[in-house]
Amino acid sequence: MGNIVLSGNIAFLSLAELLQLLGTNNRSGVIRIKSIYSEDVGLMYLAGGNPVDAQIGSLSGVDAAYALFGWTKGEYTFEEVHVDRENVINQSRMEIILNGLRMLDDGMIQELGPVSLETIQTGEDGSSNRKRTVPVIRGPFIDYIYVVDEEVYHDRERIVEQGRHGNWIWVILEGMVDIMVDSPSDGEIKLVRLGVGGYLGRISSFLRTGIKRSATALAVGEVTIGVVDSQMFATQFAGLSPHLQDLVMSIDHRLEEVTQCAIDSITHKVKSRDFFKNLKLVIRQGDSEKRVFRINQGDAYIARRVKDGSGYVLLAKLHKGDCFGEVPFLSIDNEPKYASVYGSPDLKLSVLDIDQIRDEYDELPNAFKNMIEYTAICVSATTNIAFET
């Protein structure tokens, strides 16, 4: 065994930067990259600072090396060790770096992550001539400890029916599921498509009885779903600190709000509005505000500036107990970078100790963290529908 001399997050030190650093110092060893969106570990072998081979599952050589440039999120280690491996990569280190970055920018390399885009038929039966680009959201690697049963559905079967009541939560084990919502003007429309690791049901489902389903889940081809142990999730939620509970439930509430905004956008009901002049500005879109706030009184309005700068679209209205601000360990992608926050005249806030909350969050079981992170990703992807439709 060698010595692990370097480790970190690939989002902060990219593969290109890592290769330049190790190449400059003529290091030999193995780069290992782990992502929650892949069952396989990404490997790149270096000899004297130059890549000689790479591997991701059954993919190897230069193809695997380029594919690793799409791993923009994950943890890496570099183990310094003698590499006794055939050199199957004929390009130089700089050729690999420049080609990898160019191919990623040009869309020739798939960026590994939870959200991709597909152009699909918008009709419920797939026969509509209308097409729309929708996000395809995949979840992290599945923890089967929380799966208590499995169910199989066939193409176009309805797994969940909008308007029905139920508290079950499922995770997609195989296949894809379309999330459909009823619109009085447009009938049933596709909102998003969920892939492996995606959840059917929201966090609030295991906290309250008699939840009314807000959308229909429709199987795309043959789909296998796992029934999640909701009671175990509920027990873990009950053990959270009040502030982490507030944060989690606020993300769940925000998903409900931005989903309605996305529906309005698809059905052309969203209009650029400038009604925030009677409210007070709390965070301006693009500000460097790093704090996370809890609402103790009043309401907060999350709004994104439209592309032509003519006004804002209201994404969510938050109430007492909800939270807003930049949560560094969740991919919400709203305020402050992509949205402003306005407050009602009676708004009163407290600042959360986000470092303490993060320490608590990091200790949660992976399956519970996965569902929270997945909800945050859905907020981000659903928000973008309102601005890309």
mmCIF file of C-alpha atoms in Angstrom:
data_model
loop_
_atom_site.group_PDB
_atom_site.id
_atom_site.type_symbol
_atom_site.label_atom_id
_atom_site.label_comp_id
_atom_site.label_asym_id
_atom_site.label_seq_id
_atom_site.Cartn_x
_atom_site.Cartn_y
_atom_site.Cartn_z
ATOM 1 C CA MET A 1 0.000 0.000 0.000
ATOM 2 C CA GLY A 2 1.108 3.521 -0.748
ATOM 3 C CA ASN A 3 0.674 6.725 1.169
ATOM 4 C CA ILE A 4 -2.354 8.991 0.673
ATOM 5 C CA VAL A 5 -0.700 12.378 0.317
ATOM 6 C CA LEU A 6 -3.618 14.424 -0.991
ATOM 7 C CA SER A 7 -7.392 14.373 -0.535
ATOM 8 C CA GLY A 8 -10.294 16.763 -0.883
ATOM 9 C CA ASN A 9 -13.415 17.744 -2.777
ATOM 10 C CA ILE A 10 -13.210 17.697 -6.566
ATOM 11 C CA ALA A 11 -15.557 20.711 -6.685
ATOM 12 C CA PHE A 12 -12.825 22.846 -5.090
ATOM 13 C CA LEU A 13 -9.794 21.329 -6.834
ATOM 14 C CA SER A 14 -10.862 20.083 -10.259
ATOM 15 C CA LEU A 15 -9.356 17.078 -12.011
ATOM 16 C CA ALA A 16 -7.557 19.419 -14.424
ATOM 17 C CA GLU A 17 -5.992 21.345 -11.534
ATOM 18 C CA LEU A 18 -5.147 18.114 -9.721
ATOM 19 C CA LEU A 19 -3.395 16.697 -12.792
ATOM 20 C CA GLN A 20 -1.387 19.892 -13.247
ATOM 21 C CA LEU A 21 -0.357 19.885 -9.581
ATOM 22 C CA LEU A 22 0.725 16.240 -9.604
ATOM 23 C CA GLY A 23 2.318 16.538 -13.041
ATOM 24 C CA THR A 24 4.421 19.537 -12.065
ATOM 25 C CA ASN A 25 5.829 17.494 -9.183
ATOM 26 C CA ASN A 26 6.319 14.319 -11.290
ATOM 27 C CA ARG A 27 4.205 12.247 -8.914
ATOM 28 C CA SER A 28 3.366 8.591 -9.494
ATOM 29 C CA GLY A 29 0.304 6.950 -7.997
ATOM 30 C CA VAL A 30 -3.463 6.549 -8.219
ATOM 31 C CA ILE A 31 -6.159 9.220 -8.196
ATOM 32 C CA ARG A 32 -9.433 7.853 -6.801
ATOM 33 C CA ILE A 33 -12.672 9.812 -7.204
ATOM 34 C CA LYS A 34 -15.878 8.784 -5.442
ATOM 35 C CA SER A 35 -19.279 10.217 -6.339
ATOM 36 C CA ILE A 36 -22.651 9.515 -4.756
ATOM 37 C CA TYR A 37 -24.000 9.360 -8.312
ATOM 38 C CA SER A 38 -21.913 6.348 -9.339
ATOM 39 C CA GLU A 39 -21.576 2.844 -7.968
ATOM 40 C CA ASP A 40 -18.069 2.702 -9.442
ATOM 41 C CA VAL A 41 -14.955 4.500 -8.246
ATOM 42 C CA GLY A 42 -13.142 6.547 -10.874
ATOM 43 C CA LEU A 43 -9.431 5.684 -11.120
ATOM 44 C CA MET A 44 -6.578 7.410 -12.939
ATOM 45 C CA TYR A 45 -3.045 6.010 -12.860
ATOM 46 C CA LEU A 46 -0.060 8.361 -13.091
ATOM 47 C CA ALA A 47 3.591 7.581 -13.776
ATOM 48 C CA GLY A 48 6.004 10.471 -13.421
ATOM 49 C CA GLY A 49 3.068 12.876 -13.401
ATOM 50 C CA ASN A 50 1.565 11.599 -16.668
ATOM 51 C CA PRO A 51 -1.681 9.593 -17.043
ATOM 52 C CA VAL A 52 -0.981 6.056 -18.254
ATOM 53 C CA ASP A 53 -4.421 4.467 -17.712
ATOM 54 C CA ALA A 54 -7.849 5.148 -16.231
ATOM 55 C CA GLN A 55 -10.853 3.063 -15.261
ATOM 56 C CA ILE A 56 -14.539 3.523 -14.392
ATOM 57 C CA GLY A 57 -16.192 0.139 -14.060
ATOM 58 C CA SER A 58 -15.818 -1.583 -17.446
ATOM 59 C CA LEU A 59 -14.653 1.637 -19.146
ATOM 60 C CA SER A 60 -10.867 2.023 -19.369
ATOM 61 C CA GLY A 61 -8.036 3.854 -21.080
ATOM 62 C CA VAL A 62 -8.374 7.301 -22.602
ATOM 63 C CA ASP A 63 -12.193 7.037 -22.767
ATOM 64 C CA ALA A 64 -12.339 6.623 -18.990
ATOM 65 C CA ALA A 65 -9.817 9.444 -18.536
ATOM 66 C CA TYR A 66 -11.999 11.873 -20.480
ATOM 67 C CA ALA A 67 -15.175 10.661 -18.757
ATOM 68 C CA LEU A 68 -13.637 11.571 -15.386
ATOM 69 C CA PHE A 69 -13.655 15.251 -16.398
ATOM 70 C CA GLY A 70 -17.431 15.007 -16.060
ATOM 71 C CA TRP A 71 -17.067 14.069 -12.385
ATOM 72 C CA THR A 72 -17.319 17.628 -11.102
ATOM 73 C CA LYS A 73 -18.675 16.693 -7.677
ATOM 74 C CA GLY A 74 -17.212 14.113 -5.340
ATOM 75 C CA GLU A 75 -14.288 13.298 -3.081
ATOM 76 C CA TYR A 76 -10.805 12.456 -4.325
ATOM 77 C CA THR A 77 -7.638 10.948 -2.889
ATOM 78 C CA PHE A 78 -4.171 10.600 -4.371
ATOM 79 C CA GLU A 79 -2.199 7.589 -3.199
ATOM 80 C CA GLU A 80 1.516 7.834 -3.947
ATOM 81 C CA VAL A 81 2.595 4.387 -5.072
ATOM 82 C CA HIS A 82 4.687 2.775 -7.803
ATOM 83 C CA VAL A 83 2.461 2.223 -10.846
ATOM 84 C CA ASP A 84 3.307 -0.969 -12.717
ATOM 85 C CA ARG A 85 0.688 -0.626 -15.430
ATOM 86 C CA GLU A 86 0.857 -0.642 -19.225
ATOM 87 C CA ASN A 87 0.723 2.838 -20.742
ATOM 88 C CA VAL A 88 -2.465 2.781 -22.828
ATOM 89 C CA ILE A 89 -2.909 6.575 -22.954
ATOM 90 C CA ASN A 90 -0.796 8.012 -25.748
ATOM 91 C CA GLN A 91 -1.721 11.666 -25.252
ATOM 92 C CA SER A 92 0.374 13.954 -23.090
ATOM 93 C CA ARG A 93 -0.870 15.260 -19.772
ATOM 94 C CA MET A 94 -1.678 18.693 -21.230
ATOM 95 C CA GLU A 95 -3.472 17.136 -24.206
ATOM 96 C CA ILE A 96 -5.649 15.144 -21.816
ATOM 97 C CA ILE A 97 -6.389 18.244 -19.735
ATOM 98 C CA LEU A 98 -7.170 20.550 -22.666
ATOM 99 C CA ASN A 99 -9.200 17.967 -24.586
ATOM 100 C CA GLY A 100 -11.099 16.956 -21.452
ATOM 101 C CA LEU A 101 -12.055 20.546 -20.605
ATOM 102 C CA ARG A 102 -13.032 21.310 -24.208
ATOM 103 C CA MET A 103 -15.165 18.166 -24.502
ATOM 104 C CA LEU A 104 -16.893 18.997 -21.225
ATOM 105 C CA ASP A 105 -17.644 22.551 -22.390
ATOM 106 C CA ASP A 106 -18.933 21.279 -25.751
ATOM 107 C CA GLY A 107 -21.243 18.745 -24.116
ATOM 108 C CA MET A 108 -19.291 15.784 -25.502
ATOM 109 C CA ILE A 109 -18.681 14.516 -21.962
ATOM 110 C CA GLN A 110 -21.635 13.885 -19.676
ATOM 111 C CA GLU A 111 -21.381 15.774 -16.395
ATOM 112 C CA LEU A 112 -22.021 13.235 -13.669
ATOM 113 C CA GLY A 113 -24.661 14.542 -11.317
ATOM 114 C CA PRO A 114 -28.297 14.470 -10.311
ATOM 115 C CA VAL A 115 -29.835 16.516 -13.140
ATOM 116 C CA SER A 116 -29.667 16.219 -16.919
ATOM 117 C CA LEU A 117 -32.014 17.469 -19.645
ATOM 118 C CA GLU A 118 -34.061 15.505 -22.167
ATOM 119 C CA THR A 119 -36.482 16.610 -24.878
ATOM 120 C CA ILE A 120 -39.590 14.458 -24.474
ATOM 121 C CA GLN A 121 -43.195 14.329 -25.622
ATOM 122 C CA THR A 122 -45.400 16.358 -23.319
ATOM 123 C CA GLY A 123 -48.594 14.351 -23.781
ATOM 124 C CA GLU A 124 -49.490 11.785 -21.118
ATOM 125 C CA ASP A 125 -49.665 8.987 -23.704
ATOM 126 C CA GLY A 126 -46.500 10.097 -25.492
ATOM 127 C CA SER A 127 -48.393 10.809 -28.723
ATOM 128 C CA SER A 128 -48.528 14.601 -28.482
ATOM 129 C CA ASN A 129 -46.655 16.567 -31.130
ATOM 130 C CA ARG A 130 -45.635 19.094 -28.501
ATOM 131 C CA LYS A 131 -42.146 18.652 -27.110
ATOM 132 C CA ARG A 132 -40.424 20.304 -24.193
ATOM 133 C CA THR A 133 -37.039 19.978 -22.552
ATOM 134 C CA VAL A 134 -37.531 18.702 -19.016
ATOM 135 C CA PRO A 135 -35.042 17.973 -16.245
ATOM 136 C CA VAL A 136 -34.262 14.329 -15.561
ATOM 137 C CA ILE A 137 -33.421 14.071 -11.865
ATOM 138 C CA ARG A 138 -31.482 11.133 -10.465
ATOM 139 C CA GLY A 139 -30.820 10.443 -6.832
ATOM 140 C CA PRO A 140 -27.679 9.398 -4.973
ATOM 141 C CA PHE A 141 -26.567 5.793 -4.613
ATOM 142 C CA ILE A 142 -29.367 3.816 -2.936
ATOM 143 C CA ASP A 143 -29.018 2.558 0.644
ATOM 144 C CA TYR A 144 -30.995 -0.697 0.633
ATOM 145 C CA ILE A 145 -31.116 -0.798 4.434
ATOM 146 C CA TYR A 146 -34.172 1.475 4.219
ATOM 147 C CA VAL A 147 -35.937 -0.529 1.483
ATOM 148 C CA VAL A 148 -38.475 -2.876 3.070
ATOM 149 C CA ASP A 149 -40.215 -4.152 -0.088
ATOM 150 C CA GLU A 150 -40.064 -3.927 -3.876
ATOM 151 C CA GLU A 151 -42.794 -3.368 -6.469
ATOM 152 C CA VAL A 152 -42.710 -3.604 -10.279
ATOM 153 C CA TYR A 153 -44.740 -1.390 -12.621
ATOM 154 C CA HIS A 154 -45.066 -1.617 -16.394
ATOM 155 C CA ASP A 155 -44.994 1.092 -19.043
ATOM 156 C CA ARG A 156 -47.637 3.839 -18.505
ATOM 157 C CA GLU A 157 -48.855 2.324 -15.235
ATOM 158 C CA ARG A 158 -49.738 4.880 -12.577
ATOM 159 C CA ILE A 159 -47.744 4.425 -9.402
ATOM 160 C CA VAL A 160 -49.253 7.433 -7.620
ATOM 161 C CA GLU A 161 -52.452 9.276 -8.562
ATOM 162 C CA GLN A 162 -52.788 13.029 -8.055
ATOM 163 C CA GLY A 163 -55.505 13.874 -5.543
ATOM 164 C CA ARG A 164 -55.380 10.506 -3.792
ATOM 165 C CA HIS A 165 -54.297 10.298 -0.172
ATOM 166 C CA GLY A 166 -51.316 8.323 1.090
ATOM 167 C CA ASN A 167 -48.134 8.416 3.149
ATOM 168 C CA TRP A 168 -45.976 5.839 1.384
ATOM 169 C CA ILE A 169 -42.567 6.898 0.102
ATOM 170 C CA TRP A 170 -40.781 4.962 -2.632
ATOM 171 C CA VAL A 171 -37.301 5.124 -4.147
ATOM 172 C CA ILE A 172 -36.723 4.230 -7.803
ATOM 173 C CA LEU A 173 -34.482 1.170 -8.051
ATOM 174 C CA GLU A 174 -34.666 0.632 -11.830
ATOM 175 C CA GLY A 175 -36.198 2.605 -14.682
ATOM 176 C CA MET A 176 -37.648 6.089 -15.064
ATOM 177 C CA VAL A 177 -40.815 7.771 -13.783
ATOM 178 C CA ASP A 178 -42.621 10.803 -15.216
ATOM 179 C CA ILE A 179 -44.150 13.256 -12.756
ATOM 180 C CA MET A 180 -47.422 14.596 -14.173
ATOM 181 C CA VAL A 181 -49.639 17.389 -12.885
ATOM 182 C CA ASP A 182 -53.196 18.338 -13.834
ATOM 183 C CA SER A 183 -53.738 21.764 -15.331
ATOM 184 C CA PRO A 184 -57.259 23.118 -15.952
ATOM 185 C CA SER A 185 -56.105 24.765 -19.189
ATOM 186 C CA ASP A 186 -53.560 22.247 -20.535
ATOM 187 C CA GLY A 187 -54.742 18.936 -19.110
ATOM 188 C CA GLU A 188 -52.087 16.596 -17.739
ATOM 189 C CA ILE A 189 -48.556 17.893 -18.287
ATOM 190 C CA LYS A 190 -45.096 16.473 -17.666
ATOM 191 C CA LEU A 191 -43.198 18.379 -15.015
ATOM 192 C CA VAL A 192 -40.015 16.341 -14.538
ATOM 193 C CA ARG A 193 -38.692 12.835 -15.121
ATOM 194 C CA LEU A 194 -37.119 10.940 -12.218
ATOM 195 C CA GLY A 195 -34.372 8.343 -12.562
ATOM 196 C CA VAL A 196 -32.726 5.751 -10.335
ATOM 197 C CA GLY A 197 -32.373 6.996 -6.766
ATOM 198 C CA GLY A 198 -35.255 9.449 -7.132
ATOM 199 C CA TYR A 199 -37.939 9.544 -4.441
ATOM 200 C CA LEU A 200 -41.705 9.413 -4.920
ATOM 201 C CA GLY A 201 -43.201 11.279 -1.985
ATOM 202 C CA ARG A 202 -41.989 14.216 0.056
ATOM 203 C CA ILE A 203 -40.374 14.507 3.474
ATOM 204 C CA SER A 204 -43.657 15.755 4.932
ATOM 205 C CA SER A 205 -45.261 12.461 3.858
ATOM 206 C CA PHE A 206 -43.822 10.553 6.809
ATOM 207 C CA LEU A 207 -44.645 13.289 9.333
ATOM 208 C CA ARG A 208 -48.376 13.748 8.735
ATOM 209 C CA THR A 209 -51.245 11.381 8.015
ATOM 210 C CA GLY A 210 -53.671 11.699 5.136
ATOM 211 C CA ILE A 211 -51.305 13.537 2.790
ATOM 212 C CA LYS A 212 -52.974 14.479 -0.509
ATOM 213 C CA ARG A 213 -50.780 13.562 -3.472
ATOM 214 C CA SER A 214 -49.886 16.670 -5.479
ATOM 215 C CA ALA A 215 -48.866 14.859 -8.682
ATOM 216 C CA THR A 216 -49.201 11.624 -10.623
ATOM 217 C CA ALA A 217 -46.220 9.278 -11.000
ATOM 218 C CA LEU A 218 -46.230 7.384 -14.304
ATOM 219 C CA ALA A 219 -43.902 4.483 -15.171
ATOM 220 C CA VAL A 220 -41.702 4.912 -18.261
ATOM 221 C CA GLY A 221 -41.059 1.373 -19.448
ATOM 222 C CA GLU A 222 -40.655 -1.231 -16.719
ATOM 223 C CA VAL A 223 -39.922 0.302 -13.336
ATOM 224 C CA THR A 224 -38.878 -1.251 -10.034
ATOM 225 C CA ILE A 225 -39.463 0.834 -6.924
ATOM 226 C CA GLY A 226 -38.559 0.174 -3.310
ATOM 227 C CA VAL A 227 -40.887 0.891 -0.407
ATOM 228 C CA VAL A 228 -38.973 3.087 2.041
ATOM 229 C CA ASP A 229 -39.107 2.490 5.791
ATOM 230 C CA SER A 230 -40.924 5.735 6.583
ATOM 231 C CA GLN A 231 -41.113 4.991 10.293
ATOM 232 C CA MET A 232 -37.324 4.885 10.526
ATOM 233 C CA PHE A 233 -37.109 8.240 8.735
ATOM 234 C CA ALA A 234 -39.745 9.698 11.076
ATOM 235 C CA THR A 235 -37.802 8.496 14.116
ATOM 236 C CA GLN A 236 -34.590 10.055 12.824
ATOM 237 C CA PHE A 237 -36.359 13.329 12.057
ATOM 238 C CA ALA A 238 -37.763 13.458 15.591
ATOM 239 C CA GLY A 239 -34.201 13.264 16.937
ATOM 240 C CA LEU A 240 -32.996 16.334 15.045
ATOM 241 C CA SER A 241 -32.381 19.664 16.718
ATOM 242 C CA PRO A 242 -35.244 22.176 16.262
ATOM 243 C CA HIS A 243 -33.183 24.327 13.888
ATOM 244 C CA LEU A 244 -32.265 21.417 11.610
ATOM 245 C CA GLN A 245 -35.914 20.317 11.652
ATOM 246 C CA ASP A 246 -36.925 23.828 10.589
ATOM 247 C CA LEU A 247 -34.354 23.829 7.788
ATOM 248 C CA VAL A 248 -35.438 20.441 6.442
ATOM 249 C CA MET A 249 -39.150 21.275 6.524
ATOM 250 C CA SER A 250 -38.497 24.658 4.936
ATOM 251 C CA ILE A 251 -36.818 22.966 1.957
ATOM 252 C CA ASP A 252 -39.802 20.629 1.666
ATOM 253 C CA HIS A 253 -42.174 23.621 1.747
ATOM 254 C CA ARG A 254 -40.083 25.479 -0.821
ATOM 255 C CA LEU A 255 -40.330 22.526 -3.214
ATOM 256 C CA GLU A 256 -44.119 22.788 -3.014
ATOM 257 C CA GLU A 257 -43.942 26.513 -3.777
ATOM 258 C CA VAL A 258 -41.514 26.339 -6.727
ATOM 259 C CA THR A 259 -43.461 23.409 -8.192
ATOM 260 C CA GLN A 260 -46.523 25.624 -8.485
ATOM 261 C CA CYS A 261 -44.350 28.328 -10.050
ATOM 262 C CA ALA A 262 -43.084 25.804 -12.622
ATOM 263 C CA ILE A 263 -46.633 24.698 -13.445
ATOM 264 C CA ASP A 264 -47.651 28.319 -13.958
ATOM 265 C CA SER A 265 -44.658 28.796 -16.255
ATOM 266 C CA ILE A 266 -45.460 25.760 -18.393
ATOM 267 C CA THR A 267 -49.073 26.917 -18.748
ATOM 268 C CA HIS A 268 -47.912 30.502 -19.453
ATOM 269 C CA LYS A 269 -49.401 31.941 -16.286
ATOM 270 C CA VAL A 270 -46.143 33.310 -14.901
ATOM 271 C CA LYS A 271 -45.717 37.007 -15.553
ATOM 272 C CA SER A 272 -42.839 39.282 -14.709
ATOM 273 C CA ARG A 273 -43.991 41.302 -11.757
ATOM 274 C CA ASP A 274 -42.583 44.184 -9.783
ATOM 275 C CA PHE A 275 -44.839 44.153 -6.740
ATOM 276 C CA PHE A 276 -41.962 44.013 -4.246
ATOM 277 C CA LYS A 277 -41.701 47.797 -3.959
ATOM 278 C CA ASN A 278 -43.967 47.712 -0.892
ATOM 279 C CA LEU A 279 -41.731 45.126 0.778
ATOM 280 C CA LYS A 280 -38.277 45.541 2.271
ATOM 281 C CA LEU A 281 -35.247 44.086 0.523
ATOM 282 C CA VAL A 282 -33.450 41.556 2.731
ATOM 283 C CA ILE A 283 -31.027 39.948 0.248
ATOM 284 C CA ARG A 284 -30.347 41.262 -3.244
ATOM 285 C CA GLN A 285 -29.783 38.707 -6.009
ATOM 286 C CA GLY A 286 -26.028 38.362 -6.509
ATOM 287 C CA ASP A 287 -25.071 39.546 -3.016
ATOM 288 C CA SER A 288 -22.356 37.721 -1.073
ATOM 289 C CA GLU A 289 -24.557 37.162 1.996
ATOM 290 C CA LYS A 290 -23.462 33.902 3.671
ATOM 291 C CA ARG A 291 -25.818 33.778 6.649
ATOM 292 C CA VAL A 292 -28.874 31.544 6.976
ATOM 293 C CA PHE A 293 -31.956 33.042 8.599
ATOM 294 C CA ARG A 294 -35.028 31.653 10.348
ATOM 295 C CA ILE A 295 -38.323 33.553 10.125
ATOM 296 C CA ASN A 296 -39.658 34.289 13.621
ATOM 297 C CA GLN A 297 -42.448 36.599 12.450
ATOM 298 C CA GLY A 298 -43.869 37.778 9.149
ATOM 299 C CA ASP A 299 -43.271 36.479 5.631
ATOM 300 C CA ALA A 300 -40.369 36.329 3.187
ATOM 301 C CA TYR A 301 -40.666 36.304 -0.597
ATOM 302 C CA ILE A 302 -38.082 34.561 -2.790
ATOM 303 C CA ALA A 303 -37.931 36.137 -6.250
ATOM 304 C CA ARG A 304 -35.672 35.728 -9.276
ATOM 305 C CA ARG A 305 -34.983 38.510 -11.738
ATOM 306 C CA VAL A 306 -36.159 37.653 -15.259
ATOM 307 C CA LYS A 307 -33.563 37.509 -18.018
ATOM 308 C CA ASP A 308 -34.498 40.801 -19.656
ATOM 309 C CA GLY A 309 -34.319 42.597 -16.304
ATOM 310 C CA SER A 310 -37.894 43.864 -16.570
ATOM 311 C CA GLY A 311 -39.088 42.456 -13.267
ATOM 312 C CA TYR A 312 -39.142 39.461 -10.958
ATOM 313 C CA VAL A 313 -40.892 36.120 -10.734
ATOM 314 C CA LEU A 314 -42.063 35.046 -7.305
ATOM 315 C CA LEU A 315 -40.638 31.591 -6.575
ATOM 316 C CA ALA A 316 -41.809 31.005 -3.022
ATOM 317 C CA LYS A 317 -43.538 32.645 -0.106
ATOM 318 C CA LEU A 318 -42.064 31.566 3.232
ATOM 319 C CA HIS A 319 -43.637 31.852 6.665
ATOM 320 C CA LYS A 320 -42.790 31.606 10.358
ATOM 321 C CA GLY A 321 -40.424 28.681 10.958
ATOM 322 C CA ASP A 322 -39.116 28.659 7.379
ATOM 323 C CA CYS A 323 -35.459 29.368 6.607
ATOM 324 C CA PHE A 324 -33.634 31.131 3.800
ATOM 325 C CA GLY A 325 -30.068 31.944 2.826
ATOM 326 C CA GLU A 326 -27.085 30.091 1.425
ATOM 327 C CA VAL A 327 -26.931 26.567 2.860
ATOM 328 C CA PRO A 328 -23.397 25.462 1.893
ATOM 329 C CA PHE A 329 -24.036 21.718 2.092
ATOM 330 C CA LEU A 330 -27.277 21.626 0.041
ATOM 331 C CA SER A 331 -27.736 22.342 -3.680
ATOM 332 C CA ILE A 332 -30.782 24.629 -3.551
ATOM 333 C CA ASP A 333 -29.316 27.241 -5.949
ATOM 334 C CA ASN A 334 -31.779 30.012 -5.062
ATOM 335 C CA GLU A 335 -30.715 32.979 -2.914
ATOM 336 C CA PRO A 336 -28.366 34.777 -2.772
ATOM 337 C CA LYS A 337 -26.708 33.985 -6.104
ATOM 338 C CA TYR A 338 -29.830 33.328 -8.155
ATOM 339 C CA ALA A 339 -32.635 35.044 -6.249
ATOM 340 C CA SER A 340 -33.509 37.978 -4.024
ATOM 341 C CA VAL A 341 -35.361 37.889 -0.723
ATOM 342 C CA TYR A 342 -37.971 40.460 0.250
ATOM 343 C CA GLY A 343 -39.687 40.718 3.613
ATOM 344 C CA SER A 344 -43.048 41.868 4.887
ATOM 345 C CA PRO A 345 -43.002 45.019 7.073
ATOM 346 C CA ASP A 346 -43.329 42.900 10.234
ATOM 347 C CA LEU A 347 -40.548 40.455 9.294
ATOM 348 C CA LYS A 348 -38.365 39.371 12.221
ATOM 349 C CA LEU A 349 -35.421 37.022 11.790
ATOM 350 C CA SER A 350 -32.833 35.092 13.739
ATOM 351 C CA VAL A 351 -29.482 33.907 12.380
ATOM 352 C CA LEU A 352 -28.828 30.169 12.440
ATOM 353 C CA ASP A 353 -25.478 28.693 13.435
ATOM 354 C CA ILE A 354 -25.014 26.941 10.106
ATOM 355 C CA ASP A 355 -21.652 25.414 11.113
ATOM 356 C CA GLN A 356 -23.266 23.695 14.085
ATOM 357 C CA ILE A 357 -26.169 22.548 11.908
ATOM 358 C CA ARG A 358 -23.735 21.189 9.333
ATOM 359 C CA ASP A 359 -21.891 19.177 11.987
ATOM 360 C CA GLU A 360 -25.209 17.625 13.012
ATOM 361 C CA TYR A 361 -26.199 17.035 9.380
ATOM 362 C CA ASP A 362 -22.907 15.277 8.603
ATOM 363 C CA GLU A 363 -23.626 12.732 11.345
ATOM 364 C CA LEU A 364 -26.997 11.693 9.883
ATOM 365 C CA PRO A 365 -27.353 8.267 8.227
ATOM 366 C CA ASN A 366 -26.572 8.438 4.511
ATOM 367 C CA ALA A 367 -30.082 7.433 3.417
ATOM 368 C CA PHE A 368 -31.681 10.280 5.370
ATOM 369 C CA LYS A 369 -29.107 12.774 4.075
ATOM 370 C CA ASN A 370 -29.708 11.498 0.549
ATOM 371 C CA MET A 371 -33.413 12.282 0.761
ATOM 372 C CA ILE A 372 -32.773 15.784 2.115
ATOM 373 C CA GLU A 373 -30.165 16.487 -0.578
ATOM 374 C CA TYR A 374 -32.482 15.056 -3.229
ATOM 375 C CA THR A 375 -35.263 17.420 -2.121
ATOM 376 C CA ALA A 376 -32.853 20.358 -2.400
ATOM 377 C CA ILE A 377 -31.804 19.252 -5.905
ATOM 378 C CA CYS A 378 -35.480 19.054 -6.908
ATOM 379 C CA VAL A 379 -35.950 22.635 -5.694
ATOM 380 C CA SER A 380 -33.060 23.759 -7.906
ATOM 381 C CA ALA A 381 -34.185 21.824 -10.991
ATOM 382 C CA THR A 382 -37.846 22.779 -10.629
ATOM 383 C CA THR A 383 -36.958 26.451 -10.156
ATOM 384 C CA ASN A 384 -35.158 26.445 -13.487
ATOM 385 C CA ILE A 385 -38.268 25.210 -15.312
ATOM 386 C CA ALA A 386 -39.895 28.594 -14.744
ATOM 387 C CA PHE A 387 -37.022 30.307 -16.563
ATOM 388 C CA GLU A 388 -36.331 27.837 -19.355
ATOM 389 C CA THR A 389 -39.875 26.980 -20.487
#
